[in-house]
Coordinates of C-alpha atoms and ligand atoms in Angstrom, one line a residue:
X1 CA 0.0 0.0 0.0
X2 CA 1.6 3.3 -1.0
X3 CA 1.0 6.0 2.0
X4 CA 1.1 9.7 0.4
X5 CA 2.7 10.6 3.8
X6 CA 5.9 8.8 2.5
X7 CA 7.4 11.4 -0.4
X8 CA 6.0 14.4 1.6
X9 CA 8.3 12.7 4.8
X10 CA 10.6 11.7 2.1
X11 CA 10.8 15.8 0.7
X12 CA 10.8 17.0 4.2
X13 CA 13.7 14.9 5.4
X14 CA 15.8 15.8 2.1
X15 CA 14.6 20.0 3.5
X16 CA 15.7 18.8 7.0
X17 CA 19.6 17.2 5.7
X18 CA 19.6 20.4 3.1
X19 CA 19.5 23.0 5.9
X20 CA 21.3 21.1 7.8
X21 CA 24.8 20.8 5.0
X22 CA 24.2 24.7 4.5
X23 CA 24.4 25.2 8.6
X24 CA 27.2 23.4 8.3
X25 CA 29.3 24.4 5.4
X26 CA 28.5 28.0 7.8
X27 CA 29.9 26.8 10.6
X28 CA 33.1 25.0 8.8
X29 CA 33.9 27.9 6.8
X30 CA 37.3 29.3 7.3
X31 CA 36.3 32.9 8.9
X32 CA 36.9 35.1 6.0
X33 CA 40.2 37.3 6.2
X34 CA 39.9 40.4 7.7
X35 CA 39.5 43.3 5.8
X36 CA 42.2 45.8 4.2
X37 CA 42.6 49.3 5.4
X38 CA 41.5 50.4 2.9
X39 CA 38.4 48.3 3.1
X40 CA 37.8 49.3 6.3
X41 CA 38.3 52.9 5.4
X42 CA 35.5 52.6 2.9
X43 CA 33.4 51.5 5.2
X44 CA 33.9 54.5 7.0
X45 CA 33.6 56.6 3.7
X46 CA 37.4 57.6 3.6
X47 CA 40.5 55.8 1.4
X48 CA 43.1 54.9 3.1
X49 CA 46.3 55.1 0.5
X50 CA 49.9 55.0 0.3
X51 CA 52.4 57.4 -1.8
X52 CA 54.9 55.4 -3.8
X53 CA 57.6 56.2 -6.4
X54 CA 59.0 55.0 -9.8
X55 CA 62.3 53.0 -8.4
X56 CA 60.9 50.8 -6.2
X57 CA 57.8 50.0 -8.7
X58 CA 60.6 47.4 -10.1
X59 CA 60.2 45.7 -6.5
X60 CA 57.8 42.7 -7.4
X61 CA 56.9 42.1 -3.9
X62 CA 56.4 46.0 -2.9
X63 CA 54.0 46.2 -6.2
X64 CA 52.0 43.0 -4.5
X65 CA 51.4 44.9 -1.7
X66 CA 50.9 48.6 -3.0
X67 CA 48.0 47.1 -5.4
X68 CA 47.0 44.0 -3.6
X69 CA 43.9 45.8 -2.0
X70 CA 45.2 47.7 1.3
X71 CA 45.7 51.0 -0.4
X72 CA 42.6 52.5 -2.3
X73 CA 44.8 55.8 -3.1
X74 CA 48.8 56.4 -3.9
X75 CA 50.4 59.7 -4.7
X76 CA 53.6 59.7 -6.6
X77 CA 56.0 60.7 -4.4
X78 CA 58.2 62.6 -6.9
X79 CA 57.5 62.4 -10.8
X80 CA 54.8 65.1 -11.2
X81 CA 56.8 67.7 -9.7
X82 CA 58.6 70.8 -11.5
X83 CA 62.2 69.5 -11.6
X84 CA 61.2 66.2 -13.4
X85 CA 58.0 67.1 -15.5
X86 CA 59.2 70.8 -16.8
X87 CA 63.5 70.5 -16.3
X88 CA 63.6 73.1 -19.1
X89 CA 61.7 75.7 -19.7
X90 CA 58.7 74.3 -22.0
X91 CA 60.1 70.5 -21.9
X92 CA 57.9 68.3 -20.4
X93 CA 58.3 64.4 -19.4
X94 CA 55.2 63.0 -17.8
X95 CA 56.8 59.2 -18.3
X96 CA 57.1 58.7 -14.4
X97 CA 54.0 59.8 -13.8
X98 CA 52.1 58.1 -16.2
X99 CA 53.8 54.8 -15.3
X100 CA 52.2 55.4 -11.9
X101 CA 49.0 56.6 -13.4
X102 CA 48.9 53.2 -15.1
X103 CA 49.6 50.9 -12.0
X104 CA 46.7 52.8 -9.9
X105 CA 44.1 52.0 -13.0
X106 CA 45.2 49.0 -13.3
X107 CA 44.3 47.9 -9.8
X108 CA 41.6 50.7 -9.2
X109 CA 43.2 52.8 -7.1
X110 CA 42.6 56.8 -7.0
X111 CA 45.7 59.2 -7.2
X112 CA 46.7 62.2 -5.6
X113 CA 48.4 64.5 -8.2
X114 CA 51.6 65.9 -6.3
X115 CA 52.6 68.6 -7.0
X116 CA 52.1 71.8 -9.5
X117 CA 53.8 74.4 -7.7
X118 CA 56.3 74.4 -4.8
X119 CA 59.6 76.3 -3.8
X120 CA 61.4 73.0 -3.3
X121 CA 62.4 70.6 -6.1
X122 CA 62.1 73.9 -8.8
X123 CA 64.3 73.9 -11.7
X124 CA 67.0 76.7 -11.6
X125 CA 65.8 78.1 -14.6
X126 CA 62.4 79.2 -12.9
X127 CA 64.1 80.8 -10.2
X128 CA 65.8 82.6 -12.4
X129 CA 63.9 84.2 -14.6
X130 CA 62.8 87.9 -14.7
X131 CA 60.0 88.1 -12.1
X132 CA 57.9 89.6 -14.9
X133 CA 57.9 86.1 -16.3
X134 CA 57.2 84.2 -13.6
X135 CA 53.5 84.3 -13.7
X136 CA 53.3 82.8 -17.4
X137 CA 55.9 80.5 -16.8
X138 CA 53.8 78.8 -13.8
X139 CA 50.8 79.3 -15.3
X140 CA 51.7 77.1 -18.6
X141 CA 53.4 74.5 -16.2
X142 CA 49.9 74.3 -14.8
X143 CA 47.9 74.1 -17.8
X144 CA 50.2 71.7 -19.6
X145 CA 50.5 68.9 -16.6
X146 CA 47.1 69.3 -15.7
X147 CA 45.7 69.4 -19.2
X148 CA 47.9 65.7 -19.7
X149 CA 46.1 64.2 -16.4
X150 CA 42.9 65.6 -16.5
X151 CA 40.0 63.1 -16.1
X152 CA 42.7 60.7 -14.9
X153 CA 43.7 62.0 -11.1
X154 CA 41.2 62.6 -7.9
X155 CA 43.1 65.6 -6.9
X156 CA 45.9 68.5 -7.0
X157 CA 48.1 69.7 -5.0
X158 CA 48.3 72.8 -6.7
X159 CA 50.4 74.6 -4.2
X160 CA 52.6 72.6 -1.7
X161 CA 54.1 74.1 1.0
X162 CA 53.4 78.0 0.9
X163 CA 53.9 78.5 4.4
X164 CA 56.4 79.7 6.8
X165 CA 56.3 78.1 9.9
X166 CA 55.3 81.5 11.6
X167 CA 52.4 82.0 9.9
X168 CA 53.4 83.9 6.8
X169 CA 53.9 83.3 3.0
X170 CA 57.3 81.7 1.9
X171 CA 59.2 84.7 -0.2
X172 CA 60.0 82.6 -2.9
X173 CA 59.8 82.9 -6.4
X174 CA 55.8 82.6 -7.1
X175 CA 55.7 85.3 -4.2
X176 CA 58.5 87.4 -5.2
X177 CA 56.8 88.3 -8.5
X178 CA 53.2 88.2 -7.8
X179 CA 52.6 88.5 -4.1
X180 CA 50.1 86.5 -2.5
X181 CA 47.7 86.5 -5.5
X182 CA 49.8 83.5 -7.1
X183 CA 47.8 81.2 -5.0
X184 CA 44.6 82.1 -6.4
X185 CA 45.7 82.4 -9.8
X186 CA 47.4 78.8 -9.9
X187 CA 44.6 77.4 -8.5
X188 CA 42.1 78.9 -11.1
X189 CA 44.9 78.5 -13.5
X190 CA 44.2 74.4 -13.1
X191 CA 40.5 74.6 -12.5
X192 CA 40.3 75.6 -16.1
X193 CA 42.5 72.9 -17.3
X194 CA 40.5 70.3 -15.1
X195 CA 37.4 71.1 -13.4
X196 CA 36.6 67.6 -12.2
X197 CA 39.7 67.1 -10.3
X198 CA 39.6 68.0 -6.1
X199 CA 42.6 71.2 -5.8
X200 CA 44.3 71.4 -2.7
X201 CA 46.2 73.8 -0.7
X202 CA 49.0 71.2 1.2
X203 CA 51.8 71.9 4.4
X204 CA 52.7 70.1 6.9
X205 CA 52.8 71.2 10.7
X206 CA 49.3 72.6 10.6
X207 CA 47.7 69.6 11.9
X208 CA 47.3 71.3 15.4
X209 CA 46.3 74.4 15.7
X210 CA 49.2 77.0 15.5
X211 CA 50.6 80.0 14.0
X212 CA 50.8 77.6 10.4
X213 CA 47.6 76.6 10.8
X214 CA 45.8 79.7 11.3
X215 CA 48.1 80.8 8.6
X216 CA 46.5 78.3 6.0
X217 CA 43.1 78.9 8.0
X218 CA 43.1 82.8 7.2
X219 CA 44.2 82.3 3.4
X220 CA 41.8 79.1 2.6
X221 CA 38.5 81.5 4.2
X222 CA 39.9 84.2 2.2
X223 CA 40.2 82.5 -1.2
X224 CA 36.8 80.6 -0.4
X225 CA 35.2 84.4 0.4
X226 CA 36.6 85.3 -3.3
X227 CA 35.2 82.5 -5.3
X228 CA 38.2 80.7 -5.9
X229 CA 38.4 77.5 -6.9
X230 CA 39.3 75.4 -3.6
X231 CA 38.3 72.3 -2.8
X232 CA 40.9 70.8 0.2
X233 CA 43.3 71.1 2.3
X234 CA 46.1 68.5 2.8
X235 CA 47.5 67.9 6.3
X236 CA 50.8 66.1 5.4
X237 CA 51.4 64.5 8.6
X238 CA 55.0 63.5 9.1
X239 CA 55.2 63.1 12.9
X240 CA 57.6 62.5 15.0
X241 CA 57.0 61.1 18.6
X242 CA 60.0 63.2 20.6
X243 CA 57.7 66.7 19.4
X244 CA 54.6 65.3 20.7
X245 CA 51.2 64.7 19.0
X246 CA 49.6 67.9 17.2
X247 CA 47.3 70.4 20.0
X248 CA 43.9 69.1 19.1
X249 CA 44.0 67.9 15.5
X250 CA 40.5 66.7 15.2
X251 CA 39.2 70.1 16.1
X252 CA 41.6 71.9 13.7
X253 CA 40.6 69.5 10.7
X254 CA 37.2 70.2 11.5
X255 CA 37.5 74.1 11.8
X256 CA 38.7 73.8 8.1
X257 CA 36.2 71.7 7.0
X258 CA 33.7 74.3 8.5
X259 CA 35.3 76.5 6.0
X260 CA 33.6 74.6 3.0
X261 CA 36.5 72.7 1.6
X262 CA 37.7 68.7 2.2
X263 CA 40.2 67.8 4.4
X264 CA 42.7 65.3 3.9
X265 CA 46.0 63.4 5.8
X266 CA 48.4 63.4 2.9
X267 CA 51.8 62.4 3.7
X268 CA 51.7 60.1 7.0
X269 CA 54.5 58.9 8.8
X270 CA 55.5 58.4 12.5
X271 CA 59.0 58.5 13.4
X272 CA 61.3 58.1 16.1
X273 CA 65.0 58.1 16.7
X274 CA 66.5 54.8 16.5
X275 CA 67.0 52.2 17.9
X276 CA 63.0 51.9 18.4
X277 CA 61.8 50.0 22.0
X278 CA 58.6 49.1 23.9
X279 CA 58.0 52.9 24.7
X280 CA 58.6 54.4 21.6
X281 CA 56.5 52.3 19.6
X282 CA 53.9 52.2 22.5
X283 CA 53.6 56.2 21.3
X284 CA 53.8 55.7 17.9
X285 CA 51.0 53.2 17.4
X286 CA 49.3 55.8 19.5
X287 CA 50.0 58.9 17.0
X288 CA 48.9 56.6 14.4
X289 CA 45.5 55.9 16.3
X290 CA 45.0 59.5 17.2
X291 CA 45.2 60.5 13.5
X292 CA 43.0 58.2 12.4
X293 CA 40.4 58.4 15.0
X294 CA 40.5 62.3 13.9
X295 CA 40.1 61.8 10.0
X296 CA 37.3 59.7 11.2
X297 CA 35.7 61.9 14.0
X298 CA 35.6 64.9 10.8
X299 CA 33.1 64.1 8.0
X300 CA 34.7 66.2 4.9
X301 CA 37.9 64.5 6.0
X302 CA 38.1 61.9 2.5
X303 CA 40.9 59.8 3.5
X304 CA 44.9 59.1 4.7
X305 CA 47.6 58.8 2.8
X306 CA 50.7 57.3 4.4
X307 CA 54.4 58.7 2.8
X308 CA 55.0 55.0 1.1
X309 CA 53.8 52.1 3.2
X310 CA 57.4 50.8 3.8
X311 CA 60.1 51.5 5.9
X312 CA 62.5 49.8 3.2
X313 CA 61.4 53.3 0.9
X314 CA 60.9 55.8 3.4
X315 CA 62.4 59.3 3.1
X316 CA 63.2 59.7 6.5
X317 CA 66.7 58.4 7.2
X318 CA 68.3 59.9 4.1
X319 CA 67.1 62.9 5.8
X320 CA 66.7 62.8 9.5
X321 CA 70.2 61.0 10.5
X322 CA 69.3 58.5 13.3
X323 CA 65.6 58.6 12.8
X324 CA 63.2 56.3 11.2
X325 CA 61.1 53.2 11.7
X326 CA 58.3 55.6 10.7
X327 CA 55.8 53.3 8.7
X328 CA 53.2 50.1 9.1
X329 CA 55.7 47.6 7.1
X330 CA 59.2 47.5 7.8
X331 CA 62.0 47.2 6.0
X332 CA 61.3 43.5 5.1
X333 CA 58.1 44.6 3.8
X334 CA 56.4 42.6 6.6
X335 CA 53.6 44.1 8.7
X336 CA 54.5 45.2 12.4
X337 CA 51.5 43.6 13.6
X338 CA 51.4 46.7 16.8
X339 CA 51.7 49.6 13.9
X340 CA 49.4 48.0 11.1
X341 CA 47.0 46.5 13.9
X342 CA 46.6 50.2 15.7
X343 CA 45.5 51.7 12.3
X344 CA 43.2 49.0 11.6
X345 CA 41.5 48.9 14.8
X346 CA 41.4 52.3 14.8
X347 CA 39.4 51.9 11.3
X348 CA 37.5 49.7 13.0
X349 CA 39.0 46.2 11.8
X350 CA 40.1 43.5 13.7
X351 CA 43.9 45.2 14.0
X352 CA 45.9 41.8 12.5
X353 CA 45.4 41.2 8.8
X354 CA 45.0 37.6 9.4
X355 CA 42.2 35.8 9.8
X356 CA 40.0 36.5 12.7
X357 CA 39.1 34.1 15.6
X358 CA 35.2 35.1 16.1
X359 CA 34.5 37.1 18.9
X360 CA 32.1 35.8 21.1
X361 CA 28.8 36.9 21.2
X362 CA 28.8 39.5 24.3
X363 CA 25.3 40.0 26.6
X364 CA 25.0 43.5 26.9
X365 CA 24.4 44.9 30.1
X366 CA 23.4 48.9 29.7
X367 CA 25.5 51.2 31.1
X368 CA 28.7 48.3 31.5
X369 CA 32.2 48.4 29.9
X370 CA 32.6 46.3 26.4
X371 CA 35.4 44.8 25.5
X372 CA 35.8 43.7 21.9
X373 CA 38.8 40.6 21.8
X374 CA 40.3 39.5 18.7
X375 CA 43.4 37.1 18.2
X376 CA 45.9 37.0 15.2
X377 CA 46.8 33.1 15.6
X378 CA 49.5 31.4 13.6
X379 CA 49.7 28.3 15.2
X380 CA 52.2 28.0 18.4
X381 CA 51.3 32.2 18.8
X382 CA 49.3 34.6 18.1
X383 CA 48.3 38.5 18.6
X384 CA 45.3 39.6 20.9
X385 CA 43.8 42.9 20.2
X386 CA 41.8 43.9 23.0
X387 CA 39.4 47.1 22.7
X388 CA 37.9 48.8 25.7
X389 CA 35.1 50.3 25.7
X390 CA 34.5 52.7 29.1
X391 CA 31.0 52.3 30.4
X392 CA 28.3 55.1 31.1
X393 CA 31.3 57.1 33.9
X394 CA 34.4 58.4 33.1
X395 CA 37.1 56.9 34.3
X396 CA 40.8 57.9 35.4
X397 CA 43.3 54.7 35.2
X398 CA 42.2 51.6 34.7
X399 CA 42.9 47.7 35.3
X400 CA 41.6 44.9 32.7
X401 CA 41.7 41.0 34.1
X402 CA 40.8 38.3 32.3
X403 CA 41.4 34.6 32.4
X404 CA 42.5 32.0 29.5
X405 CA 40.8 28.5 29.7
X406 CA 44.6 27.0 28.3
X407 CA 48.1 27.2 28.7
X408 CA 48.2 30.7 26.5
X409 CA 51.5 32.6 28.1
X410 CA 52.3 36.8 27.9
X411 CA 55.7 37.2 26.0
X412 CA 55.5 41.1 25.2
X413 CA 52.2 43.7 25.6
X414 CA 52.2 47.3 24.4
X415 CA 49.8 50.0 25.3
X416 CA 49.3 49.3 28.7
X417 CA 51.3 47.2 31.4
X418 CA 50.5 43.7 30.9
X419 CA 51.5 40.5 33.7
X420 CA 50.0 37.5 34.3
X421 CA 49.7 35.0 37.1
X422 CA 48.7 31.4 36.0
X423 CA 45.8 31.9 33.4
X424 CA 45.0 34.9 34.4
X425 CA 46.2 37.9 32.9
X426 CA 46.2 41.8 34.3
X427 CA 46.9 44.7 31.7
X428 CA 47.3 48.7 33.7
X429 CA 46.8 51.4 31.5
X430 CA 49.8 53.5 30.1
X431 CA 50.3 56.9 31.2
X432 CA 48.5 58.2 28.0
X433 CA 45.2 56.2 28.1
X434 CA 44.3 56.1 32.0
X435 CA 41.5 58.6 31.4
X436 CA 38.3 57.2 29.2
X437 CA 35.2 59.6 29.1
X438 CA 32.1 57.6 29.0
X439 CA 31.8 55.3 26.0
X440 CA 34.9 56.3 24.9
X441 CA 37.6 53.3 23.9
X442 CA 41.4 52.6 23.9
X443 CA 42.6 49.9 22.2
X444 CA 45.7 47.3 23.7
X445 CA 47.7 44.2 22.2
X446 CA 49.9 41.2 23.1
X447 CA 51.3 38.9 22.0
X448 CA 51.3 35.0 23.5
X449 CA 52.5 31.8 22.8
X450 CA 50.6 28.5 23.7
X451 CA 50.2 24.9 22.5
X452 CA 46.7 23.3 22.2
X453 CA 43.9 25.2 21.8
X454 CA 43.6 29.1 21.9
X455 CA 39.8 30.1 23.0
X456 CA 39.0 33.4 23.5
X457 CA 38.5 34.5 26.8
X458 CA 35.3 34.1 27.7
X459 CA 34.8 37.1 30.1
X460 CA 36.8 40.3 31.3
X461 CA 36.3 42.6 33.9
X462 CA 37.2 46.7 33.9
X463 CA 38.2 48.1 37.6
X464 CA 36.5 45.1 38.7
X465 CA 33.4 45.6 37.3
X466 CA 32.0 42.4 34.5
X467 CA 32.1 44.0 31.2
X468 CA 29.8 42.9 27.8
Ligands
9MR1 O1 59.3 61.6 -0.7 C1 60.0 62.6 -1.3 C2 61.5 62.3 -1.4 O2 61.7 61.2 -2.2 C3 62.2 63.5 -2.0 O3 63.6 63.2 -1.9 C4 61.9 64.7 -1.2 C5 62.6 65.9 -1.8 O4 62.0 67.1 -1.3 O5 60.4 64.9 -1.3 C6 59.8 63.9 -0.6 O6 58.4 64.2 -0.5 C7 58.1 65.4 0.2 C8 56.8 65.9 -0.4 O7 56.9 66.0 -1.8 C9 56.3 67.2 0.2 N1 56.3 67.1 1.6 C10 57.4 66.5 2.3 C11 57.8 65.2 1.7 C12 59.0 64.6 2.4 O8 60.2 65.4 2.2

């Protein structure tokens, strides 16, 4: 006797073994890698980018990287200026630049155009011309370079570096034979040649607030009162962690970006005199969180650019003797895990580039701490990147405890002061991220070693207190 109950219990079992392969193939499914920086910056609505230069595009291995997916932006670090695009007076070579204009569409990445006009790396024969030719000269070098990229480059920086570091105009030649105006005339000089591309003003110390800044401040309201063409400002960013951390950089991107025009990090680095130790890099992954949490925290700000992503082509040694170690990579073109994980967790990824162990699931309790773990594991090792997230009262120094279920063991912690005593492990804050305001967050890391298995931790507590 044939039951019609048997094929529907027949198609219902085949449902039942279905959804249960898919909830499987879920659950076995390598957690995907983590995102780029550059992906994460997108998420946030920003690029995150690095500048790069003609020699070391011969570098197999540093090509992998600059167009492998972290960098959504580059800027050439040299080939579009003066001295190699116009080295005699109506003699132009855009070869270097193109070949860099080529890579980025190749692997969809946006580029910075750097730079039309700047005192520094100027052919002698501008310099010396009569200051009645000055302005023509400049104003075909303008037209010609960005009549040759147009449609191809997000931005300009059409004038680099105008400012003294007390607040006035450099006297050089562009000012000598046409006064302040030059700015305004080079920068409607190139909005003519190529309306669609962003034009930026760009300096460096006047991230803070300061003399320089205001400097820029005063001109870029000015030019933006007269109508002229001005879309950005570019903050280059090189740091250095024995001058201390701009005054209050957020605030001073934002007071620019109140002005009407985009803001942008341009030429990031973070250098230190060598040889580099615990402290030293302690501060620098903290300059390179502050700068990104203040690109973030200021809507017109598009994106970061670091000043090449490698140590192994950084401009730093060659000219600050004794100093460098200023960039994510180093000179092996190998991540260091504390720089590269501080941006990224900063951005709001998991702060390893590896492949994430899955955070578990949290109850949250209103009003409680957070604490948001991740772990970078390679096997017999791995990185934990810990982010805390202060509850609903400010707090002045903290103490984070929480316990690991097997034999994981502390070699070296950064950004606070990490111990441990049998499976438990204690991290102190550092001098420089005692005080959290309610909900606000500071990020730590370690690294352990263990054999077995490496589960999360399955709770922590803040100043005692459980957190979600
Ligand atoms: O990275 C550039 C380096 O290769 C050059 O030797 C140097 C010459 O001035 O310029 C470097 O880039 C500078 C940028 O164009 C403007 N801001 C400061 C950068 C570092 O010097």
């Amino acid at each position: 006797m044939s039951s019609p109950l048997r094929p529907r219990l027949a198609a219902v079992l085949a449902l039942a073994l279905g959804v249960l392969l898919a909830l499987t193939a879920m659950v076995m499914r390598p957690a995907s890698a983590a995102s780029t920086l550059d992906q994460l910056a997108k998420a946030k609505g920003k690029y995150f980018g690095s500048a790069t230069d003609n020699p070391e595009l011969s570098n197999s291995a540093y090509t992998a990287i600059l167009g492998g997916g972290e960098f959504g932006a580059t800027t050439p670090g040299n080939s579009m200026k003066w001295d190699t695009t116009e080295p005699s007076r109506g003699s132009f070579n855009f070869s270097g630049g193109d070949t860099i204009v080529s890579f980025a569409k190749s692997h969809n990445v946006i580029v910075r155009g750097h730079n039309l006009v700047w005192h520094s790396q100027l052919p002698s024969w501008v310099s010396s011309l009569p200051s009645t030719q000055v302005q023509a000269a400049m104003e075909n070098h303008i037209t010609t370079e960005v009549t040759h990229y147009k449609g191809q480059l997000y931005a300009w920086d059409v004038v680099n570096e105008p400012f003294n570091e007390d607040g006035t105009l450099r006297t050089d030649a562009f000012y000598n034979a046409m006064g302040s105006g030059y700015i305004a005339d080079a920068l409607r000089t190139a909005h003519a040649a190529d309306p669609n591309a962003k034009l930026y003003l760009n300096d460096y110390n006047i991230e803070g607030t300061g003399a320089k800044s205001d400097g820029m401040y005063n001109l870029v309201k000015s030019l933006k009162q007269q109508g002229v063409p001005i879309d950005g400002v570019g903050f280059e960013s090189h740091l250095a962690i024995q001058y201390g951390f701009p005054t209050n950089m957020q605030q001073n991107l934002q007071r620019f970006a109140d002005l009407g025009v985009d803001v942008a990090v341009t030429e990031l680095d973070v250098r230190m005199q060598l040889p580099a130790d615990t402290t030293k890099v302690n501060t620098q992954a903290q300059y390179y969180t502050n700068v990104v949490n203040a690109c973030l925290a200021v809507t017109r700000c598009v994106g970061i650019t670091i000043w090449d992503y490698t140590d192994k082509y950084s401009w730093i040694p060659g000219t600050f003797s004794g100093e460098g170690s200023a960039l994510p990579w180093d000179e092996n073109l190998n991540k260091k895990p504390q720089i590269y994980g501080a941006i990224s967790t900063a951005l709001g990824g998991t702060g390893d580039g590896g492949t994430p162990t899955p955070t578990p699931t949290p109850t949250p309790t209103p009003g409680s701490c957070k604490v948001a773990y991740s772990a970078n594991d390679w096997g017999t090792g791995f990185t934990a990147n810990i982010t805390i997230t202060n509850g609903s009262s400010a707090i002045n120094g903290w103490t984070l405890k929480f316990s690991y279920a097997g034999n994981q063991q502390l070699s070296q912690g950064w950004s606070g002061t990490w111990s441990q005593s049998g499976s438990t492990v204690t991290v102190t804050n550092a001098s420089w991220n005692g005080g959290l305001a309610a909900g606000a967050s500071t990020s730590v890391g370690a690294n352990f070693t263990y054999s077995g298995s490496n589960t999360a931790p399955g709770s922590f507590t803040l100043n005692g207190t459980a957190c979600s």
